CSV table of C-alpha atoms in Angstrom, one decimal:
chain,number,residue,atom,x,y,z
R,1,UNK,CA,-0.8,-13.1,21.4
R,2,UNK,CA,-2.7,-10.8,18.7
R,3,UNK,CA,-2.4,-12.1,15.1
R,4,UNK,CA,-4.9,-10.9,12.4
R,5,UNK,CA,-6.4,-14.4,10.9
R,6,UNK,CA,-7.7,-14.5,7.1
R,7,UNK,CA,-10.9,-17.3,7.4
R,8,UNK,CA,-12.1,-16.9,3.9
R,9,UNK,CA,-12.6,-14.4,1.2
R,10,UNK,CA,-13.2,-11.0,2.8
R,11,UNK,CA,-12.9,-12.0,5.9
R,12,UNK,CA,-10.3,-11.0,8.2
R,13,UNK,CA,-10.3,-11.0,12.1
R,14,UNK,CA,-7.8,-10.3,15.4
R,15,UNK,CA,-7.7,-13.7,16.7
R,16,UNK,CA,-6.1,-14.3,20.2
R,17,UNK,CA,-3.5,-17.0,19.1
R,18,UNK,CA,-0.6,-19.3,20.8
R,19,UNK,CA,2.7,-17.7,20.5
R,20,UNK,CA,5.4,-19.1,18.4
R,21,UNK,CA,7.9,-21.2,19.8
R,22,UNK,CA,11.1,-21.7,18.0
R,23,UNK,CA,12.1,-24.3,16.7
R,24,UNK,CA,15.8,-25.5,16.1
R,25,UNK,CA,17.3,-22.8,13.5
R,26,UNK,CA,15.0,-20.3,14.0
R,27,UNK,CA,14.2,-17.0,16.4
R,28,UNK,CA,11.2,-15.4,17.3
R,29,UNK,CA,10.9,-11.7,16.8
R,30,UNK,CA,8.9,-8.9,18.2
R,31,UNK,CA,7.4,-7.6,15.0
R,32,UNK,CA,7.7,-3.8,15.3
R,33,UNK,CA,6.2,-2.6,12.4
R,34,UNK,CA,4.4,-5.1,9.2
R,35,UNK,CA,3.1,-3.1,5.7
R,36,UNK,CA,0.2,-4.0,4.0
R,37,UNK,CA,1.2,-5.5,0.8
R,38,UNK,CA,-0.8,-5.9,-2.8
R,39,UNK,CA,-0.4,-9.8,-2.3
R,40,UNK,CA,-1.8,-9.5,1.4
R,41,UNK,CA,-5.0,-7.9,-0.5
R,42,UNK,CA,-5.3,-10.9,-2.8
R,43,UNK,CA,-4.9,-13.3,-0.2
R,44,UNK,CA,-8.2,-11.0,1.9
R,45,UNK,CA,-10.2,-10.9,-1.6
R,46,UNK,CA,-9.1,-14.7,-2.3
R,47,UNK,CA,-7.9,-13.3,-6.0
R,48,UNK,CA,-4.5,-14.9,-5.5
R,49,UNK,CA,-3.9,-17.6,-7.8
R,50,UNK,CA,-2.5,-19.9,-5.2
R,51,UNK,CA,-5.9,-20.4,-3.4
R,52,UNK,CA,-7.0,-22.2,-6.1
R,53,UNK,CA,-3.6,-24.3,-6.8
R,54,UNK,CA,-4.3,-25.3,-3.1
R,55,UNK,CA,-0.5,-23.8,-2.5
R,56,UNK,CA,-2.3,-21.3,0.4
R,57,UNK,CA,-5.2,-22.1,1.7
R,58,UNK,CA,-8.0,-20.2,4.8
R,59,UNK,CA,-7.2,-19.8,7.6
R,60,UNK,CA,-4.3,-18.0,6.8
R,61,UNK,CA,-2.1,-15.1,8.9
R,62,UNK,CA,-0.3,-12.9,6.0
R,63,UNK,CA,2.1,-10.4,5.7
R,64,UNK,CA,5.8,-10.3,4.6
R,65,UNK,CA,7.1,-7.0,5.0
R,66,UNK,CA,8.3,-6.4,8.3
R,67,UNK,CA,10.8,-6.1,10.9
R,68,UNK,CA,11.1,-6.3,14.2
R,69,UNK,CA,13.5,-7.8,17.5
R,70,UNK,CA,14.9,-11.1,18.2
R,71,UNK,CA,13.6,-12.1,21.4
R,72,UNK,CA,13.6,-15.7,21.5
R,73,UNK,CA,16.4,-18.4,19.9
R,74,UNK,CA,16.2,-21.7,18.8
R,75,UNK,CA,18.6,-25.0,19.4
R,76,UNK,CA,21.6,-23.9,17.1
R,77,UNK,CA,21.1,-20.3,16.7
R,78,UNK,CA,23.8,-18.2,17.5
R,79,UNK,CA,23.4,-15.9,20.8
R,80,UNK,CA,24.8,-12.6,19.2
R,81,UNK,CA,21.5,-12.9,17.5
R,82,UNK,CA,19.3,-12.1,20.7
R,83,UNK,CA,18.4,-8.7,20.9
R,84,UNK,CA,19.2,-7.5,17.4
R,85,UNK,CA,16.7,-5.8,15.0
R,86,UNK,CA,16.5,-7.5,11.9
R,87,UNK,CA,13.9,-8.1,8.9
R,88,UNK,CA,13.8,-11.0,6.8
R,89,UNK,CA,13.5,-12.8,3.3
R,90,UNK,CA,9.8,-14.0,2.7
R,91,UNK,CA,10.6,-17.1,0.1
R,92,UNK,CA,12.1,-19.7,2.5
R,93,UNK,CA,13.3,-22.5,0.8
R,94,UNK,CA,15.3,-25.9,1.6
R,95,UNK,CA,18.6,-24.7,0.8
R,96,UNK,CA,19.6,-28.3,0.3
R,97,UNK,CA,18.0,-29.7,-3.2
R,98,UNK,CA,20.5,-28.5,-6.4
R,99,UNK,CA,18.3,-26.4,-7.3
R,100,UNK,CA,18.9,-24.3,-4.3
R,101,UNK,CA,22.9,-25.2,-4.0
R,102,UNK,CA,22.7,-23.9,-7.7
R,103,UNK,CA,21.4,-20.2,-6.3
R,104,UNK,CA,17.9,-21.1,-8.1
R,105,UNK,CA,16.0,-20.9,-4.7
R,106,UNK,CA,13.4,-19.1,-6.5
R,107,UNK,CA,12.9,-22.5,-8.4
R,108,UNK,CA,13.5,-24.7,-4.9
R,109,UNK,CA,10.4,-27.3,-4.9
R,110,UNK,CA,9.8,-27.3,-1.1
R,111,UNK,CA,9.3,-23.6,-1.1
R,112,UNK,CA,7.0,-21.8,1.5
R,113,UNK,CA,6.8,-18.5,1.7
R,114,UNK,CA,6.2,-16.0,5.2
R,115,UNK,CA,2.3,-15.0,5.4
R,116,UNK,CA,1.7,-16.1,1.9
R,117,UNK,CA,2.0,-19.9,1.1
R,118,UNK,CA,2.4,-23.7,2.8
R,119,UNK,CA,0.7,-22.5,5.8
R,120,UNK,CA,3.4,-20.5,7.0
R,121,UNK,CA,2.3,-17.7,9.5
R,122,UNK,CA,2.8,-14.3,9.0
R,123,UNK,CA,3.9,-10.8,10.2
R,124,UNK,CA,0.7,-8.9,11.1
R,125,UNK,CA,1.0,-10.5,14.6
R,126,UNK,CA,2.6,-9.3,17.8
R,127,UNK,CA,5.3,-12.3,17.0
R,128,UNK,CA,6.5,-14.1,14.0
R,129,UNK,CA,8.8,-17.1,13.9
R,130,UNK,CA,11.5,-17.0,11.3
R,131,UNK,CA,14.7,-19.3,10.3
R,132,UNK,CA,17.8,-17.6,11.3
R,133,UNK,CA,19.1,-18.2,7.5
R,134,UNK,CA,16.2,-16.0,6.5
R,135,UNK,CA,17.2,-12.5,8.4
R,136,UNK,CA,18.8,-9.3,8.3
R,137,UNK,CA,20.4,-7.5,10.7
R,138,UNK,CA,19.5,-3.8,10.8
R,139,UNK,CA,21.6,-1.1,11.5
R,140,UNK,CA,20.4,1.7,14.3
R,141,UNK,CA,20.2,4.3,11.6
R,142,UNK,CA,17.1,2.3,10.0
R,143,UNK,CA,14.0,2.5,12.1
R,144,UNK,CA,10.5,1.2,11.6
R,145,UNK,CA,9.1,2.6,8.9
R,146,UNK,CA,12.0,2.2,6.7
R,147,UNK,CA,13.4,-1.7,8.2
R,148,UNK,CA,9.3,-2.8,7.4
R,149,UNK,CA,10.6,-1.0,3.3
R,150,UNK,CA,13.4,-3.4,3.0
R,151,UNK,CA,11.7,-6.3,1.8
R,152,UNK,CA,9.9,-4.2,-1.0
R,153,UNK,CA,13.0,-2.3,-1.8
R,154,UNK,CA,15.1,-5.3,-2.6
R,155,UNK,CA,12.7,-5.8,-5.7
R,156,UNK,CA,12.2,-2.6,-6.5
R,157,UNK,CA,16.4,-2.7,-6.5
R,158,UNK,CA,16.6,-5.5,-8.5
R,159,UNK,CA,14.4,-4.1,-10.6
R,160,UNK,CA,16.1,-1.4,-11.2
R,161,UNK,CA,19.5,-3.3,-11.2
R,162,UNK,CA,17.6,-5.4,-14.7
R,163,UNK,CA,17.2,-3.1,-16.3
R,164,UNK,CA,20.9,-2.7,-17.3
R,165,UNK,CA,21.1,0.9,-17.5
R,166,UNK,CA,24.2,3.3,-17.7
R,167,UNK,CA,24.0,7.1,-16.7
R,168,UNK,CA,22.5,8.7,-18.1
R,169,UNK,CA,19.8,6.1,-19.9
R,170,UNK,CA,16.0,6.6,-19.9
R,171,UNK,CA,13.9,3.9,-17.9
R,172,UNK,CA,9.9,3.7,-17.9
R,173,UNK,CA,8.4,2.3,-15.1
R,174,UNK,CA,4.8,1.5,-15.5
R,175,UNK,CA,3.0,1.9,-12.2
R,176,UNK,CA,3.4,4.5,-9.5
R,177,UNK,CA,2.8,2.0,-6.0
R,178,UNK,CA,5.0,1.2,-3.8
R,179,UNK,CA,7.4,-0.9,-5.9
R,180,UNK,CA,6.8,1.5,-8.8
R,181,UNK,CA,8.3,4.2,-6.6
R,182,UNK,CA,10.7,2.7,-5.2
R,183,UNK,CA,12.5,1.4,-8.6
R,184,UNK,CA,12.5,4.8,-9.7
R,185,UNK,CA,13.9,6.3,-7.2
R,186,UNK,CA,17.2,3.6,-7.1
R,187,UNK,CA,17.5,4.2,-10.8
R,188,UNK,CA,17.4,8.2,-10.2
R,189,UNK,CA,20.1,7.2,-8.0
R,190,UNK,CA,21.7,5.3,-10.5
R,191,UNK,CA,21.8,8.7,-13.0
R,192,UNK,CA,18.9,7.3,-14.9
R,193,UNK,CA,16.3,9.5,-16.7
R,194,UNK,CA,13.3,8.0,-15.1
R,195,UNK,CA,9.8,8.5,-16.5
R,196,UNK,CA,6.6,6.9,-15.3
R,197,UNK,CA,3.5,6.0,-16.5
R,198,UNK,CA,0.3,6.3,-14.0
R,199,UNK,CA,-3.7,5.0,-14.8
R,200,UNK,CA,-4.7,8.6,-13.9
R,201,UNK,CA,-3.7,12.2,-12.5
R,202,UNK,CA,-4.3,11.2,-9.0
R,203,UNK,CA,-1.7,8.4,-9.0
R,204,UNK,CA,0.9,10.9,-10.0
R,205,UNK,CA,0.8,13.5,-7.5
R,206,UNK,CA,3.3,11.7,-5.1
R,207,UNK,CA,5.6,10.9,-8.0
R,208,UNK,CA,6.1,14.6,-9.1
R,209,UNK,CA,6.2,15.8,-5.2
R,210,UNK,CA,9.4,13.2,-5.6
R,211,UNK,CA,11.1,15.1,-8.3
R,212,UNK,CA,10.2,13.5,-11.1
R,213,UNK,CA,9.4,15.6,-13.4
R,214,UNK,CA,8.6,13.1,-16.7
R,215,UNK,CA,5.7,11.3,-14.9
R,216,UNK,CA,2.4,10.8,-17.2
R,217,UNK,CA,-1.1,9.4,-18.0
R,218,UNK,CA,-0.7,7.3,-20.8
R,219,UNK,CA,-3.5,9.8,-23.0
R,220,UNK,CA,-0.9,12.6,-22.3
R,221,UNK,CA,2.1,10.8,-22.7
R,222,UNK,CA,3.7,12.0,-26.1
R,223,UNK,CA,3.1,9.6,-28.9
R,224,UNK,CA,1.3,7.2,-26.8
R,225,UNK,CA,-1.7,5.2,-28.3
R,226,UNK,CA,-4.7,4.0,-26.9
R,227,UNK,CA,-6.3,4.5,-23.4
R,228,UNK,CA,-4.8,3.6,-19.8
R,229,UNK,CA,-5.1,-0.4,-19.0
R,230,UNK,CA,-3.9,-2.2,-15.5
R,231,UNK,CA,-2.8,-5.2,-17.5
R,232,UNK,CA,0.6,-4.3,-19.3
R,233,UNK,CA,1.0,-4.8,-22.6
R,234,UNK,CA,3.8,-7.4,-24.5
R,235,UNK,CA,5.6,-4.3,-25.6
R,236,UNK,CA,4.3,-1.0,-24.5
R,237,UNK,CA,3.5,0.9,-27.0
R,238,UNK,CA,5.1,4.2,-26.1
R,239,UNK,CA,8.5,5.8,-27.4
R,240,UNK,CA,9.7,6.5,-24.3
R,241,UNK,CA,10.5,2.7,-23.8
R,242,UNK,CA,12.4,2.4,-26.9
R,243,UNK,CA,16.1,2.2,-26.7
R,244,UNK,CA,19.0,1.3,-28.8
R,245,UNK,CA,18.5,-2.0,-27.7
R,246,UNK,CA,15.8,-5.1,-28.5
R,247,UNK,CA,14.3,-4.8,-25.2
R,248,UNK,CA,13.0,-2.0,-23.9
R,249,UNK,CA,14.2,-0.3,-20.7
R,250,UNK,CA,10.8,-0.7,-18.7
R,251,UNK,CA,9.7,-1.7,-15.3
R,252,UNK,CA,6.3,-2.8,-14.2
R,253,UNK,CA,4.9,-2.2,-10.2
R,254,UNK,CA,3.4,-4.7,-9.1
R,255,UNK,CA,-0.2,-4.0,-9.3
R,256,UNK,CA,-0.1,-3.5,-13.0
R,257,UNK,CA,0.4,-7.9,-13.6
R,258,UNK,CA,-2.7,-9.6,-13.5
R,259,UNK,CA,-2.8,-12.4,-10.9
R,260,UNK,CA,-2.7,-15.2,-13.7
R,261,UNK,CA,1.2,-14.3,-14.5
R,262,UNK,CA,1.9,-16.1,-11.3
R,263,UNK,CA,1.5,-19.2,-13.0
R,264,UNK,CA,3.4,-18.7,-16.3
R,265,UNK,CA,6.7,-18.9,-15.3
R,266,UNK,CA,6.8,-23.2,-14.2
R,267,UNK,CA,8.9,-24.6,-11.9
R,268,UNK,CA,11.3,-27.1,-13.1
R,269,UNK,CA,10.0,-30.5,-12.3
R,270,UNK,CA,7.1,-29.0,-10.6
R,271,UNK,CA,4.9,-32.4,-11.3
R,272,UNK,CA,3.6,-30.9,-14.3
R,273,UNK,CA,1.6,-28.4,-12.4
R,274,UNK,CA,2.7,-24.6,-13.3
R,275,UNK,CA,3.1,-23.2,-9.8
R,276,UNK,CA,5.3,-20.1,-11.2
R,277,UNK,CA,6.7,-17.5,-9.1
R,278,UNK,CA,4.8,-14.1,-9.4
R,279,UNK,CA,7.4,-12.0,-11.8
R,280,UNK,CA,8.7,-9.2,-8.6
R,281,UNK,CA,10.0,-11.9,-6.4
R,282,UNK,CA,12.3,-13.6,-8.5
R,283,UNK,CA,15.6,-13.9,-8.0
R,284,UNK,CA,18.5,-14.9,-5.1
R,285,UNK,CA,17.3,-14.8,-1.5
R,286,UNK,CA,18.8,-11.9,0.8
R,287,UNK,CA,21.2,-10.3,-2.3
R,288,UNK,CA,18.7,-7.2,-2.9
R,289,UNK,CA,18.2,-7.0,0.8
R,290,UNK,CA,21.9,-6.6,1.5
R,291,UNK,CA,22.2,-4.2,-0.9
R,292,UNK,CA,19.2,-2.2,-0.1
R,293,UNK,CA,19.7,-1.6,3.7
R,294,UNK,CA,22.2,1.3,3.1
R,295,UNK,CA,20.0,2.8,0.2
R,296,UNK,CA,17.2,3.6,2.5
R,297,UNK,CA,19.3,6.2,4.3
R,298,UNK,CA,16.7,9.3,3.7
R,299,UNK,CA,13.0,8.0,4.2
R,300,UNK,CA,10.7,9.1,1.0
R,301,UNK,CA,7.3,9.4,1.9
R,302,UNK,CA,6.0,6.7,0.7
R,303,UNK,CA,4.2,5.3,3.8
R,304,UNK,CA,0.7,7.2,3.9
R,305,UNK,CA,-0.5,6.2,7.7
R,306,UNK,CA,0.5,3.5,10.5
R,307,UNK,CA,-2.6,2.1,12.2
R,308,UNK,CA,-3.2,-0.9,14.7
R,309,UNK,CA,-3.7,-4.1,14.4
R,310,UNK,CA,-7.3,-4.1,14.8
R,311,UNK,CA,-7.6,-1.6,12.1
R,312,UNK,CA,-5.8,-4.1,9.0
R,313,UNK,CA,-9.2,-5.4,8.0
R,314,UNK,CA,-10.6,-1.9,6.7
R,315,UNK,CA,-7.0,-1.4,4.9
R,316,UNK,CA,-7.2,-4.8,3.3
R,317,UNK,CA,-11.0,-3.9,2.5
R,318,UNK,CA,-9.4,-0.8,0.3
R,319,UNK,CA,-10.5,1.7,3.3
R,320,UNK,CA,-7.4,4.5,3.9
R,321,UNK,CA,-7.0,6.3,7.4
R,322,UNK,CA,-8.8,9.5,7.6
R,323,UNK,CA,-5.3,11.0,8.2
R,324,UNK,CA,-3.3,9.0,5.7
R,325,UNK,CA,-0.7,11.0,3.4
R,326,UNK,CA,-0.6,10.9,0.3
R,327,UNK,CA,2.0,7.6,0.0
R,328,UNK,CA,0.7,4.3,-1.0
R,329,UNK,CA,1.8,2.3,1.4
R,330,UNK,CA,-0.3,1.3,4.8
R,331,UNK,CA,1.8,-0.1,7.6
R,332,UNK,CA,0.3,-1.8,11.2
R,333,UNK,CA,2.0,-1.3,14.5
R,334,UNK,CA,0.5,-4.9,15.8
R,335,UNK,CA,2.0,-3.4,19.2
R,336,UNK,CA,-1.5,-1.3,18.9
């Protein structure tokens, strides 16, 4: 099969590949539809942190966002399973140490994650092998585009969800990718005031096309201070995150952490090596993806262009379609 292969930094090819086989507890799925993620660029770039921890390493096969048909089970996997469309959790972890019988699987030791870490292959193939504990069944009313939006949209959710807001509260999210978006438009949902922050006018063109109407450049935002910066501050320093409370009611997308953050929040008992989580994925495995199937109902245009598989290179490169809309997100038909 057709899998696109990382061999160093800025260097990414179409490999012809052997096709999974799966293994006892797993399926293989027909990947449909795989988006281009900001962690897939780091990987391509070899900026992610966990290249130098030695917890990925080249050659690697990314991406995590996906979805895609069962086509193929494993000893032990139940049949209703074949057939089905489904997506899937990208942190995959033992479900067996007490950290993970806890619900701390974000914490589990033996943790590998789908196209990112521990050698684990990725989505931007025809096929991709996944543990049948890891997936999601889709519902016919979600197709491509928005099934390959799940795995995003349960953090955006969560995001959301943290910041503890009631109707009617204000929330600033600072960043206008896809995350960014996405949290905004669950807490608009919620009855939140939503306001967000962009590094210039350009980045806040979709955002105002999406109804929101507070959306600013940190120069023009009222009672801001200093210039625009991609590194977020400890507290921003803007009024619109102040609330009643000690901690301010704001969100950051995901491009806006720098990649050392990964490594700031330690696993317990990690060896004394600090081989943190980066902050978006935290949390339970599969809750925000429950949740955020049936939220997805109306697809926002947040996915610019769909391209082939042979074409992922130039999008990991920073190249966008000739055709692309204006949406931050770049997905790959690896059927192409």
């Amino acid at each position: 099969m057709r899998a696109l292969v990382l061999t160093g930094p800025g260097k990414a090819e179409v490999h012809e590949v052997e096709p999974p086989a799966a293994a006892p507890g797993e399926v293989v799925v027909d990947v449909e539809r795989a988006g281009v993620c900001g962690t897939d660029v780091e990987l391509f770039t070899g900026e992610m942190s966990y290249l130098h921890t030695g917890r990925s390493w080249y050659p690697l096969r990314p991406g995590h966002e996906w979805c895609g048909r069962v086509t193929a089970l494993g000893d032990g996997v139940p049949a209703e399973w074949l057939g089905r469309r489904v997506t899937g959790d990208t942190m995959l972890s033992c479900r067996t140490c007490d950290r993970c019988r806890s619900g701390r699987h974000h914490v589990c030791g033996d943790m590998a994650e789908i196209g990112i870490s521990r050698g684990r292959p990725g989505a931007l193939a025809e096929q991709l092998a996944v543990p049948v504990t890891a997936l999601h069944a889709l519902p016919d009313t979600v197709d491509s585009t928005l099934g390959a939006l799940v795995e995003p949209g349960g953090n955006a959710l969560r995001a959301a969800r943290g910041a503890g807001l009631r109707p009617g509260g204000r929330l600033l999210v600072l960043g206008t990718g896809t995350i960014g978006l996405l949290t905004a438009l669950f807490a608009r949902a919620g009855g939140a005031e939503v306001h967000l922050l962009g590094q210039d006018e350009s980045t806040l063109r979709l955002a105002r096309h999406l109804g929101f109407g507070h959306a600013w450049t940190r120069p023009r935002c009222r009672g801001c201070r200093g210039t625009a910066s991609s590194t977020p501050p400890t507290r921003p320093a803007c009024p619109l995150s102040r609330s009643t409370s000690s901690n301010p009611p704001a969100a950051w997308s995901t491009s806006d952490w720098p990649a050392p953050l990964r490594d700031r929040h330690p696993r317990p008992g990690a060896q004394g090596r600090h081989r943190g989580r980066h902050p978006r994925r935290l949390g339970r495995p599969g809750r925000s993806h429950r949740r955020v199937r049936g939220r997805l109902g109306r697809r926002p245009p947040l996915v610019a262009a769909t391209v082939g598989l042979a074409e992922t290179a130039g999008v990991l490169a920073g190249h966008r379609p000739a055709d692309a809309g204006p949406g931050p997100k770049i997905h790959i038909d690896p059927r192409r």
